[in-house]
Short mmCIF file of C-alpha atoms in Angstrom, two decimals:
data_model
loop_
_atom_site.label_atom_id
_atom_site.label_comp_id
_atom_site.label_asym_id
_atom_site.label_seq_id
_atom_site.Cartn_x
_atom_site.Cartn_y
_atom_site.Cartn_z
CA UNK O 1 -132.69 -62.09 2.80
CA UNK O 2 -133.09 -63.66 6.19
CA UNK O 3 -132.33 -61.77 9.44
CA UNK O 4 -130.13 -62.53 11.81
CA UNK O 5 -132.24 -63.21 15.42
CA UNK O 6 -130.61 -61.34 18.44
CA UNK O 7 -132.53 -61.16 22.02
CA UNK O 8 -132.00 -57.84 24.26
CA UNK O 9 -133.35 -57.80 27.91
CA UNK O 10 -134.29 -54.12 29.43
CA UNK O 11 -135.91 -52.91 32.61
CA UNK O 12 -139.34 -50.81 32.35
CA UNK O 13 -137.31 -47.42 32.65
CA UNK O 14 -137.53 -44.14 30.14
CA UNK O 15 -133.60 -44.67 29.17
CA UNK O 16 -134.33 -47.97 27.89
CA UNK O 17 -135.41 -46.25 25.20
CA UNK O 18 -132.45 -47.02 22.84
CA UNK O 19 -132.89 -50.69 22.73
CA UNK O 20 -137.06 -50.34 22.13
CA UNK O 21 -136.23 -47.62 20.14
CA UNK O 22 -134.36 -49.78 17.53
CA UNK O 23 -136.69 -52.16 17.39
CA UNK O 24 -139.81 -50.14 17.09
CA UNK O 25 -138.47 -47.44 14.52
CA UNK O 26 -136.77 -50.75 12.27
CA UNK O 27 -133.30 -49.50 12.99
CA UNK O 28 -132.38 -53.22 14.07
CA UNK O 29 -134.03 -54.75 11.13
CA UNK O 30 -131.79 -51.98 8.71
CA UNK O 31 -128.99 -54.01 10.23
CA UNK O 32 -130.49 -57.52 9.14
CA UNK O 33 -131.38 -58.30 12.95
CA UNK O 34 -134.56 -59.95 14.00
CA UNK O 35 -134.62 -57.47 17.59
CA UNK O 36 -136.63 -59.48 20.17
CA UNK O 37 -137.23 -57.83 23.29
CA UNK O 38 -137.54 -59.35 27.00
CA UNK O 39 -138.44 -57.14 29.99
CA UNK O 40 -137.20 -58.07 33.72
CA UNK O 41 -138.69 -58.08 36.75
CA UNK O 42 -135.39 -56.41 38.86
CA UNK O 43 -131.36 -55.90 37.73
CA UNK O 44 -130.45 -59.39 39.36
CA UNK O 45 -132.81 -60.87 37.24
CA UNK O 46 -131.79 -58.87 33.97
CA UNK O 47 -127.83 -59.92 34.99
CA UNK O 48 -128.57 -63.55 35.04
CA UNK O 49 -130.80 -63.83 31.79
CA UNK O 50 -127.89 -62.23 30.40
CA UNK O 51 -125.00 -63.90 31.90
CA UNK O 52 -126.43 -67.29 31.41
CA UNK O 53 -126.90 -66.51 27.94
CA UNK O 54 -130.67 -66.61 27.97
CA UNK O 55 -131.00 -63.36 26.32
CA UNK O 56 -128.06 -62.10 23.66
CA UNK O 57 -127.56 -58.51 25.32
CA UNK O 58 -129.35 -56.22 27.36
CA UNK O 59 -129.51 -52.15 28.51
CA UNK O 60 -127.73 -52.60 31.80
CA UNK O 61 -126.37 -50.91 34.57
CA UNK O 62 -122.42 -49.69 34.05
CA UNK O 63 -121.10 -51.07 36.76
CA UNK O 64 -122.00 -54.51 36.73
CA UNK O 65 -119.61 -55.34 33.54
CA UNK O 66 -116.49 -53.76 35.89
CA UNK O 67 -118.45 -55.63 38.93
CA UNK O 68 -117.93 -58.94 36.38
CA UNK O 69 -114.73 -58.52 35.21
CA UNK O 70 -113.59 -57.84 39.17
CA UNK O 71 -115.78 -61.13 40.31
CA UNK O 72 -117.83 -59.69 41.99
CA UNK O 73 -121.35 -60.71 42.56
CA UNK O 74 -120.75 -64.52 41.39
CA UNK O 75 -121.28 -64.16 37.74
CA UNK O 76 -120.50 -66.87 35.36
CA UNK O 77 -119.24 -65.00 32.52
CA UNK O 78 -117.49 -61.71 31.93
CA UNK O 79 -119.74 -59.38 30.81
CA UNK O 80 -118.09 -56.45 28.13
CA UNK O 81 -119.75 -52.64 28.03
CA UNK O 82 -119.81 -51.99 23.94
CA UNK O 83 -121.38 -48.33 24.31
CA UNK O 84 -123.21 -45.99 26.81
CA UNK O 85 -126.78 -46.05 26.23
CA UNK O 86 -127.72 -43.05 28.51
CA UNK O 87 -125.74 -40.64 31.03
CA UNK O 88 -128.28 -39.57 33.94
CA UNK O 89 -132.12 -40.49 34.30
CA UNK O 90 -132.20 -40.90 37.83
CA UNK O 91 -134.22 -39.42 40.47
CA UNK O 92 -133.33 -39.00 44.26
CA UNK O 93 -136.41 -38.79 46.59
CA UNK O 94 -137.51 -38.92 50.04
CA UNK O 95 -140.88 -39.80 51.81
CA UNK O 96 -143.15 -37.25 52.26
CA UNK O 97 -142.54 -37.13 56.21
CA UNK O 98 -138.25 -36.69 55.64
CA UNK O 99 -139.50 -34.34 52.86
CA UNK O 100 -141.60 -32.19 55.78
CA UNK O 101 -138.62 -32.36 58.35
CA UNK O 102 -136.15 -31.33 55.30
CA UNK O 103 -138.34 -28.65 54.60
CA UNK O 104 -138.77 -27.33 58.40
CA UNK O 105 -134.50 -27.46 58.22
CA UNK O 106 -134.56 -25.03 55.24
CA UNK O 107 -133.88 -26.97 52.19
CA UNK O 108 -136.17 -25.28 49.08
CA UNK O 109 -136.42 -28.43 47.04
CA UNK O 110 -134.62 -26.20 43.82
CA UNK O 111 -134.02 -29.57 42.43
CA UNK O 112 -130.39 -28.32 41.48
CA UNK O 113 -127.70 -27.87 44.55
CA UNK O 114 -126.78 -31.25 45.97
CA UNK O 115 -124.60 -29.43 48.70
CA UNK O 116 -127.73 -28.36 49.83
CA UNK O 117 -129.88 -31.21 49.69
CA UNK O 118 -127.23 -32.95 51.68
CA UNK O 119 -126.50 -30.49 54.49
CA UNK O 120 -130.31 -30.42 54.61
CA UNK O 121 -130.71 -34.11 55.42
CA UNK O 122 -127.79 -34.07 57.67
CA UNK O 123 -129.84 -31.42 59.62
CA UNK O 124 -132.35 -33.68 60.38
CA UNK O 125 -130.32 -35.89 61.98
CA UNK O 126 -132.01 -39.15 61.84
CA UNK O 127 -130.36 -42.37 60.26
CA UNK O 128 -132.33 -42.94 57.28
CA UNK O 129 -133.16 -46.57 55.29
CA UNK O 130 -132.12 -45.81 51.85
CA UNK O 131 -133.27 -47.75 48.70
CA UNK O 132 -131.38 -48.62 46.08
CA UNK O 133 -132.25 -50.09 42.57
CA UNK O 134 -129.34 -52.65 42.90
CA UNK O 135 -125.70 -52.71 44.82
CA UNK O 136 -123.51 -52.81 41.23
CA UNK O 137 -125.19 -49.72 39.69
CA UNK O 138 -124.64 -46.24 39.12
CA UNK O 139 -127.57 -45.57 41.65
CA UNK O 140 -125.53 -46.77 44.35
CA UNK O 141 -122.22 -44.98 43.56
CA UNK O 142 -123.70 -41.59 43.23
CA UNK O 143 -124.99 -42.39 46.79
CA UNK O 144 -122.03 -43.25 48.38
CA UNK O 145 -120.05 -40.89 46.37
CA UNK O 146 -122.65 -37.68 48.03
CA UNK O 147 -123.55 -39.05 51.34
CA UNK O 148 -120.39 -40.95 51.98
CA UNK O 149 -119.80 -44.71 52.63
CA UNK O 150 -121.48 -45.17 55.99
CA UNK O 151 -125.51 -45.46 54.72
CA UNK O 152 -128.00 -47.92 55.14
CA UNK O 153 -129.16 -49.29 51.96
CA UNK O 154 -131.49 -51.47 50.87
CA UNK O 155 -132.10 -53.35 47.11
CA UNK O 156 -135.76 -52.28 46.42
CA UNK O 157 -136.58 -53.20 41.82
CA UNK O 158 -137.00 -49.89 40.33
CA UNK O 159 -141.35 -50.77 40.09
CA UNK O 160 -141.38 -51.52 43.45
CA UNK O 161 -139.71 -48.27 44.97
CA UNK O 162 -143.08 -46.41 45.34
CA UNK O 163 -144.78 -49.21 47.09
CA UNK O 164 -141.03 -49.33 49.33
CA UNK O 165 -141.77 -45.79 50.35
CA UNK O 166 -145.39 -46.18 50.60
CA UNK O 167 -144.64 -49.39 53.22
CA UNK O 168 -142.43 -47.00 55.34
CA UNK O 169 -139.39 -49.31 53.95
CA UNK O 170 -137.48 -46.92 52.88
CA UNK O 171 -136.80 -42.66 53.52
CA UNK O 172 -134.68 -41.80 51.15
CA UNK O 173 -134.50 -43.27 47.54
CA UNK O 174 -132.46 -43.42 44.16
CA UNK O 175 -134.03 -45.23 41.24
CA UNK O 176 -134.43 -44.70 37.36
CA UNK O 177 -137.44 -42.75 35.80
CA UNK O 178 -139.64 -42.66 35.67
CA UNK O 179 -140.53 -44.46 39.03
CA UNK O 180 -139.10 -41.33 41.30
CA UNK O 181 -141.83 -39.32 39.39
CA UNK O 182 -144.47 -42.41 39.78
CA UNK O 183 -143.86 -42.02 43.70
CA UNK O 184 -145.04 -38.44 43.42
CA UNK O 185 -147.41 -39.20 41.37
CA UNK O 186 -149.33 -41.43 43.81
CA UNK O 187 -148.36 -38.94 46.48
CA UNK O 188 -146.10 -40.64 48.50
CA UNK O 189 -142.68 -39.16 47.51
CA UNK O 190 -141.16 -35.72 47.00
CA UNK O 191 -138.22 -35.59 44.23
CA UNK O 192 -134.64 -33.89 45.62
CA UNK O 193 -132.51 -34.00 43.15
CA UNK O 194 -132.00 -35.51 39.44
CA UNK O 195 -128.87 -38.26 39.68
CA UNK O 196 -127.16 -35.36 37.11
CA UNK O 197 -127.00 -32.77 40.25
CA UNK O 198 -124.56 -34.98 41.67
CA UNK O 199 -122.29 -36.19 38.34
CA UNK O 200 -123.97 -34.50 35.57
CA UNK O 201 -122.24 -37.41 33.34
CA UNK O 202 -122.51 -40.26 35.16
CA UNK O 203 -122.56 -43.37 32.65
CA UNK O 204 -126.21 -44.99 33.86
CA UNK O 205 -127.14 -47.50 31.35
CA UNK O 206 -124.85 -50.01 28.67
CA UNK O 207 -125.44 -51.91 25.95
CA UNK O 208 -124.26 -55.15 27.15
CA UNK O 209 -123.11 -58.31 25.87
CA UNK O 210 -120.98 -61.94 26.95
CA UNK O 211 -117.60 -61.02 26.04
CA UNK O 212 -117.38 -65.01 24.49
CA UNK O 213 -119.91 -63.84 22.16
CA UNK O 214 -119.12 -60.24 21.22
CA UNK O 215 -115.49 -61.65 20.11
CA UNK O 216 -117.52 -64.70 18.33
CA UNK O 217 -119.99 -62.67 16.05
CA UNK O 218 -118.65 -59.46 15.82
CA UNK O 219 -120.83 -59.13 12.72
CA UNK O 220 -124.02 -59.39 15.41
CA UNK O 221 -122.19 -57.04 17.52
CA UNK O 222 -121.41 -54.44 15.21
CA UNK O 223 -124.43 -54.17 13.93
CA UNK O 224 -126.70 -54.04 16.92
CA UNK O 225 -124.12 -50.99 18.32
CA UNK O 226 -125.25 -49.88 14.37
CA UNK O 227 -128.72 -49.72 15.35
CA UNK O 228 -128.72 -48.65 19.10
CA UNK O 229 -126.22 -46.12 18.54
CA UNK O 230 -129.33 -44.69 15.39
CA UNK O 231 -132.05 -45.09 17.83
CA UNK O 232 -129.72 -42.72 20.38
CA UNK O 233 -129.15 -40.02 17.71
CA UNK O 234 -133.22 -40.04 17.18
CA UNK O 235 -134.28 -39.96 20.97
CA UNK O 236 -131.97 -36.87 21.11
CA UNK O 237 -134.05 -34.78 18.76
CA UNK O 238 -136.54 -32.78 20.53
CA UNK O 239 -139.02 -32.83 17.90
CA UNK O 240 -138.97 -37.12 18.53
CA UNK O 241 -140.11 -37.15 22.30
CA UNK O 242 -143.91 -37.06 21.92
CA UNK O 243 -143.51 -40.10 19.71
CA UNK O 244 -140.90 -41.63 22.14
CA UNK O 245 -143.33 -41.23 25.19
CA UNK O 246 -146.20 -43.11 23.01
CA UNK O 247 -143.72 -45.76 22.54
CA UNK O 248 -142.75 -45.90 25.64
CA UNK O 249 -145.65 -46.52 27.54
CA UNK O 250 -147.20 -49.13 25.80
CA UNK O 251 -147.80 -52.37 27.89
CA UNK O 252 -145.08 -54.44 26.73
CA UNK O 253 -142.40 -52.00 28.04
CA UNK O 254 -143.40 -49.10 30.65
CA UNK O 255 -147.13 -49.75 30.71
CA UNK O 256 -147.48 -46.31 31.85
CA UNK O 257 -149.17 -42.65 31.09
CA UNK O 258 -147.02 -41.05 27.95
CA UNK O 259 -147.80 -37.82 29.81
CA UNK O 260 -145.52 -38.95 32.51
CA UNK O 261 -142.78 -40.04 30.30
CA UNK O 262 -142.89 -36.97 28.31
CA UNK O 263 -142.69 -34.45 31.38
CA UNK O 264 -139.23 -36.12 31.65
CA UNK O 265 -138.40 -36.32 28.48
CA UNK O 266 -138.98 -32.54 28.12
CA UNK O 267 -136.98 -31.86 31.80
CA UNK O 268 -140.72 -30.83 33.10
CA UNK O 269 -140.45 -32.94 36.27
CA UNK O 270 -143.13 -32.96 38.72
CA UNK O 271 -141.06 -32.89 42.03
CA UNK O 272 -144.16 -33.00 44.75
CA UNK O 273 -147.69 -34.56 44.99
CA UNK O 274 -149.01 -30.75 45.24
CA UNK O 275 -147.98 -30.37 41.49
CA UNK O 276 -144.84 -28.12 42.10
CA UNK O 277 -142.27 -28.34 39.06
CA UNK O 278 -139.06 -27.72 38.44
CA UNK O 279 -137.05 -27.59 34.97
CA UNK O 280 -133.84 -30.12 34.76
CA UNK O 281 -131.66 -29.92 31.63
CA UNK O 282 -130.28 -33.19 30.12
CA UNK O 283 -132.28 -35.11 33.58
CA UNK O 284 -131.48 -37.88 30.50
CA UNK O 285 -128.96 -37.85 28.15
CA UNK O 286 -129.28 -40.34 24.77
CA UNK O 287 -126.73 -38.74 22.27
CA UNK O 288 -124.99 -35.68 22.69
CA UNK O 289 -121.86 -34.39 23.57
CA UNK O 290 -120.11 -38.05 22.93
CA UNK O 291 -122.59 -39.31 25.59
CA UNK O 292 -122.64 -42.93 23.94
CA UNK O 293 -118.82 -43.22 23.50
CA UNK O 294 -117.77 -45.74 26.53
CA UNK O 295 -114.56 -44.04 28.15
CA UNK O 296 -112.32 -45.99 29.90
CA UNK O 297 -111.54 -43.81 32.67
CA UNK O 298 -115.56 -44.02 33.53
CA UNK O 299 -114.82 -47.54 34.15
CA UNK O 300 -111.99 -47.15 36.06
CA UNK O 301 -113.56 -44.29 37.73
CA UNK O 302 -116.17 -47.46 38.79
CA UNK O 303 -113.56 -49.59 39.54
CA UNK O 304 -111.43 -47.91 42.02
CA UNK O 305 -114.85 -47.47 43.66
CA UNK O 306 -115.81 -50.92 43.88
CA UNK O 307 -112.06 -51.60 44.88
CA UNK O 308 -112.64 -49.64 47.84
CA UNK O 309 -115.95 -50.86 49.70
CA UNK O 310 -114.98 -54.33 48.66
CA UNK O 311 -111.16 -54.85 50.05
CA UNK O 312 -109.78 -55.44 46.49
CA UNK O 313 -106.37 -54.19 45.09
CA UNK O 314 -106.97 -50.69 43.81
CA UNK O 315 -104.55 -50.64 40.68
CA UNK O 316 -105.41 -53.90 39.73
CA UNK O 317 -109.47 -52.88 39.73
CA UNK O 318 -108.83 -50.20 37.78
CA UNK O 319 -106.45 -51.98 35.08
CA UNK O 320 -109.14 -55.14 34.37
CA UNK O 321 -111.92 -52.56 34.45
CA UNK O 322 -110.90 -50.66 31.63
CA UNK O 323 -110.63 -53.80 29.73
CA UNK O 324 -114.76 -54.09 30.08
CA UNK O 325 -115.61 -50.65 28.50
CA UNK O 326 -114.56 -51.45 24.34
CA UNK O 327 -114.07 -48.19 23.43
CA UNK O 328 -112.10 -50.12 20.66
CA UNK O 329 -115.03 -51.53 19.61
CA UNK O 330 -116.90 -48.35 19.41
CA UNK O 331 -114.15 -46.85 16.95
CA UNK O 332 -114.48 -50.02 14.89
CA UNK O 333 -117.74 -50.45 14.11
CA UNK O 334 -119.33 -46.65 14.77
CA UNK O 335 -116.92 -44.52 13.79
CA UNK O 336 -117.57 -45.61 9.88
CA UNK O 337 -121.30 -45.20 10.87
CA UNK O 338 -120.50 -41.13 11.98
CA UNK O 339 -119.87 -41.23 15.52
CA UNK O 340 -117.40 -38.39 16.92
CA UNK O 341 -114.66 -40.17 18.04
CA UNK O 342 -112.55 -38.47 20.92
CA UNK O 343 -108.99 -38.41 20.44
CA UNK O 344 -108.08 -40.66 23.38
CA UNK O 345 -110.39 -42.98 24.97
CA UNK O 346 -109.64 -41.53 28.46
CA UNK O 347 -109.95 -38.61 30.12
CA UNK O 348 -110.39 -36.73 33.20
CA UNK O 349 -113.44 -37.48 35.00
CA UNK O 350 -115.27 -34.41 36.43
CA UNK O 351 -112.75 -31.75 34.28
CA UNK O 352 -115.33 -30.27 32.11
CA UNK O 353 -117.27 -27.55 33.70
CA UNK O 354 -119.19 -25.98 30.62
CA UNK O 355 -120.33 -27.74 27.72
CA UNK O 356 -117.22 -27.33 24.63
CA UNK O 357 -114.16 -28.72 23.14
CA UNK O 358 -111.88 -30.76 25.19
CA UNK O 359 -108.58 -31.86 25.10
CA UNK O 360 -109.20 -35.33 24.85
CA UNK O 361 -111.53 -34.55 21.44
CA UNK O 362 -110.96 -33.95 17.98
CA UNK O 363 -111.59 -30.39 16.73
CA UNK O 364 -115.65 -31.21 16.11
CA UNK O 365 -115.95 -32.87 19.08
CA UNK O 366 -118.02 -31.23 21.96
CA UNK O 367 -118.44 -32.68 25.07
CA UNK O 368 -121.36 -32.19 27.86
CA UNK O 369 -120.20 -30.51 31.42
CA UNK O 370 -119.44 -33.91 33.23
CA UNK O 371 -118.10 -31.25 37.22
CA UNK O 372 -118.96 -33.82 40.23
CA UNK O 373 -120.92 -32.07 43.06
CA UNK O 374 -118.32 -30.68 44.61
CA UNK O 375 -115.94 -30.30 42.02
CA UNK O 376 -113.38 -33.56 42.70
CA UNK O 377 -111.43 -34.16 39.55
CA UNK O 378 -110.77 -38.45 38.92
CA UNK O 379 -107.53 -38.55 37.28
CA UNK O 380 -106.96 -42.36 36.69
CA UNK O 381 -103.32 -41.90 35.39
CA UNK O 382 -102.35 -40.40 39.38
CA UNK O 383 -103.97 -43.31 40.81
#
C-alpha cells in the first residue's frame, strides 16, 4: 500500500523531538505517511516555508497561529494549532559579566525563584539588550510577562544566541534548549532560570498546519496528530531518553553531543561554565498531565497579550484566537487513539498549584501545576 507523503519543518531544538521522533521510531509510517523532515535556519524562516505551503506542517512556536489569525506579522494564510507538542524547554541566561554583577547583588543562581532572579537584575540597575528567539513566541511573552513591557529586545535564531552573547550583543537571553546550555558550555553564559520557573505550563511548541489544508485532508491531519501525539507518549518515558538524545543529535537535526541533550532530558542542567548543576523537574514537558491537549484559554491567554502591545481590540483577540487552537480536532481524531480528554476545553490559566484532578477534567484526568510566577490567575470568561 502506498503512503501518503507529508513534509514537517522543525528548528534544531530538544522539543522538536515529537516530529523526529515519529519519523525515526516509524510512528508516521504506522499512519501510512511518508514523514519528510526539513530543518530551518530561524522561526521567520520556519513561518514562511510553512505559510507558503512549502512544507505541509511544522513544530512551531504557539503564538504565531493566534499572531496569524490576528494579522499580525503579514502572513498569507491562517495558520491552525492542532496539538501542543511541548510545555517548557526554555532557558533564561545572562552573560557571564551580568551573571558576576547579579551575583555581587545576592542572587544564588537556585535555578528555581523567578522573584528572585528578577529583583536581582533590577539591583543591578543597568538597561540590559535582551535576545529573543523571535517576537510571536512563547520566549517573548514569558519575558514581558516577568520583566514587564518596557525591555529592549532583540530577534537573535536560537543557534546563533551563544555567538549573540559571545559578540557582547546581547545580556540577558531566552531561547530553546538546548542552546542556553550550549552558551555555558562554551563558557560564555550562566543559566537563571528554566522558562517553567516563570509559567510552569506555558504552551512552547505546536504542531502546525494551513488551516485550508487541515479542513481539506483531514485524513492527513488526523493521522499525523496519530503519530506525533505516539512519539509524545514515548519521549515521556524515562527509560526512552538515552535513545532520544542519540536521535537527537545526529547531524540532520541537532548536530550536537547526546550528552548535552540528555543532561536536559534528565533535568541535570549545567547552569555555569565552572560545571555547577542544578536539578529542574519537567525543564520539558512531551506528554503528561494533558500537556499535548491545545486549550483554548492558552490561546486566548496569548491573545489578550498580543492585543495589548499591539493596539488591537482585546475581546475581539481573544474570540478569533481561540478559533486557532482545535481542541475539536484533538477530541476527534485522538481521543479514539487514548488521549485524556478534559471535560471542557478551557480553563483557568495559572489555577493549578500541585499536580491532580481538576475541575475542568474527567475523573482520570490529572493535570501538571500550570501557578504563574507570582501567582496571577487568567480567567478568560472575566475578560
Amino acid at each position: 500500500m502506498s503512503s501518503t507523503p507529508v513534509s514537517a519543518g522543525f528548528l534544531p531544538l530538544v522539543d522538536a523531538a515529537p516530529l523526529i521522533v515519529a519519523l525515526e521510531l516509524g510512528f508516521a509510517e504506522e499512519e501510512g505517511l511518508a514523514l519528510s523532515l526539513t530543518r530551518a535556519p530561524s522561526w521567520s524562516g520556519l513561518r514562511d516555508l510553512l505559510a507558503f505551503g512549502q512544507v505541509d506542517a511544522a513544530s512551531m512556536l504557539s503564538p504565531v497561529p493566534v499572531a496569524s489569525a490576528l494579522g499580525l506579522g503579514g502572513l498569507p494564510a491562517r495558520i491552525d494549532a492542532l496539538m501542543v507538542t511541548s510545555l517548557g524547554g526554555e532557558a533564561v541566561a545572562a552573560s557571564l559579566p551580568l551573571a558576576a554583577k547579579m551575583r555581587m547583588a545576592g542572587y544564588s543562581f537556585d535555578f528555581a525563584d523567578a522573584n528572585a532572579a528578577r529583583d536581582s537584575l533590577r539591583a543591578v540597575g543597568e538597561p540590559l539588550r535582551i535576545g529573543i528567539p523571535f517576537p510571536f513566541s512563547m520566549h517573548a511573552e514569558l519575558l514581558y510577562r516577568w520583566l514587564g513591557e518596557a525591555i529592549d529586545v532583540h530577534t537573535v535564531p536560537p543557534p546563533m544566541m551563544a555567538d549573540a552573547v559571545a559578540a557582547g550583543d546581547v545580556d540577558l537571553f531566552i531561547v530553546g534548549e538546548p542552546w542556553g546550555s550550549v552558551a555555558v558550555e562554551r563558557g560564555v553564559g550562566q543559566l537563571l532560570l528554566p522558562g517553567t520557573a516563570i509559567w510552569p505550563a506555558s504552551p512552547n511548541k505546536v504542531l502546525a498546519m494551513r488551516h485550508e489544508q487541515v479542513e481539506a485532508d483531514p485524513d492527513l491531519t488526523g493521522g499525523l496528530m496519530r503519530a506525533v501525539w505516539r512519539a509524545c507518549r514515548w519521549l515521556a518515558l524515562p527509560e526512552n531518553r538515552l535513545a532520544t538524545s542519540e536521535i537527537l543529535a545526529r547531524p540532520a537535526y541537532l548536530d550536537l553531543s547526546s550528552e548535552i541533550i540528555e543532561r536536559i532530558l534528565s533535568g541535570r542542567v549545567v547552569v555555569s561554565p565552572d560545571g555547577e548543576e542544578r536539578s529542574a523537574d519537567r525543564i520539558v514537558e512531551f506528554f503528561s498531565g494533558c500537556a499535548t491537549f491545545p486549550w483554548r484559554s492558552q490561546a486566548e491567554w496569548i491573545g489578550d497579550r498580543l492585543a495589548a502591545r499591539h493596539g488591537l481590540e482585546p475581546a475581539a483577540a481573544r474570540r478569533i484566537a481561540r478559533e486557532v487552537f482545535r481542541s475539536d480536532l484533538y477530541r476527534q481524531h485522538l481521543g479514539p487513539a487514548g488521549a485524556d480528554l478534559p471535560a471542557a476545553s478551557s480553563r483557568l490559566e495559572g489555577a493549578v498549584k500541585e499536580r491532580g484532578l481538576h475541575p475542568a477534567a474527567q475523573g482520570r484526568v490529572m493535570l501538571l501545576p500550570d501557578a504563574f510566577f507570582d501567582r496571577a490567575i487568567f480567567d478568560p470568561d472575566l475578560r
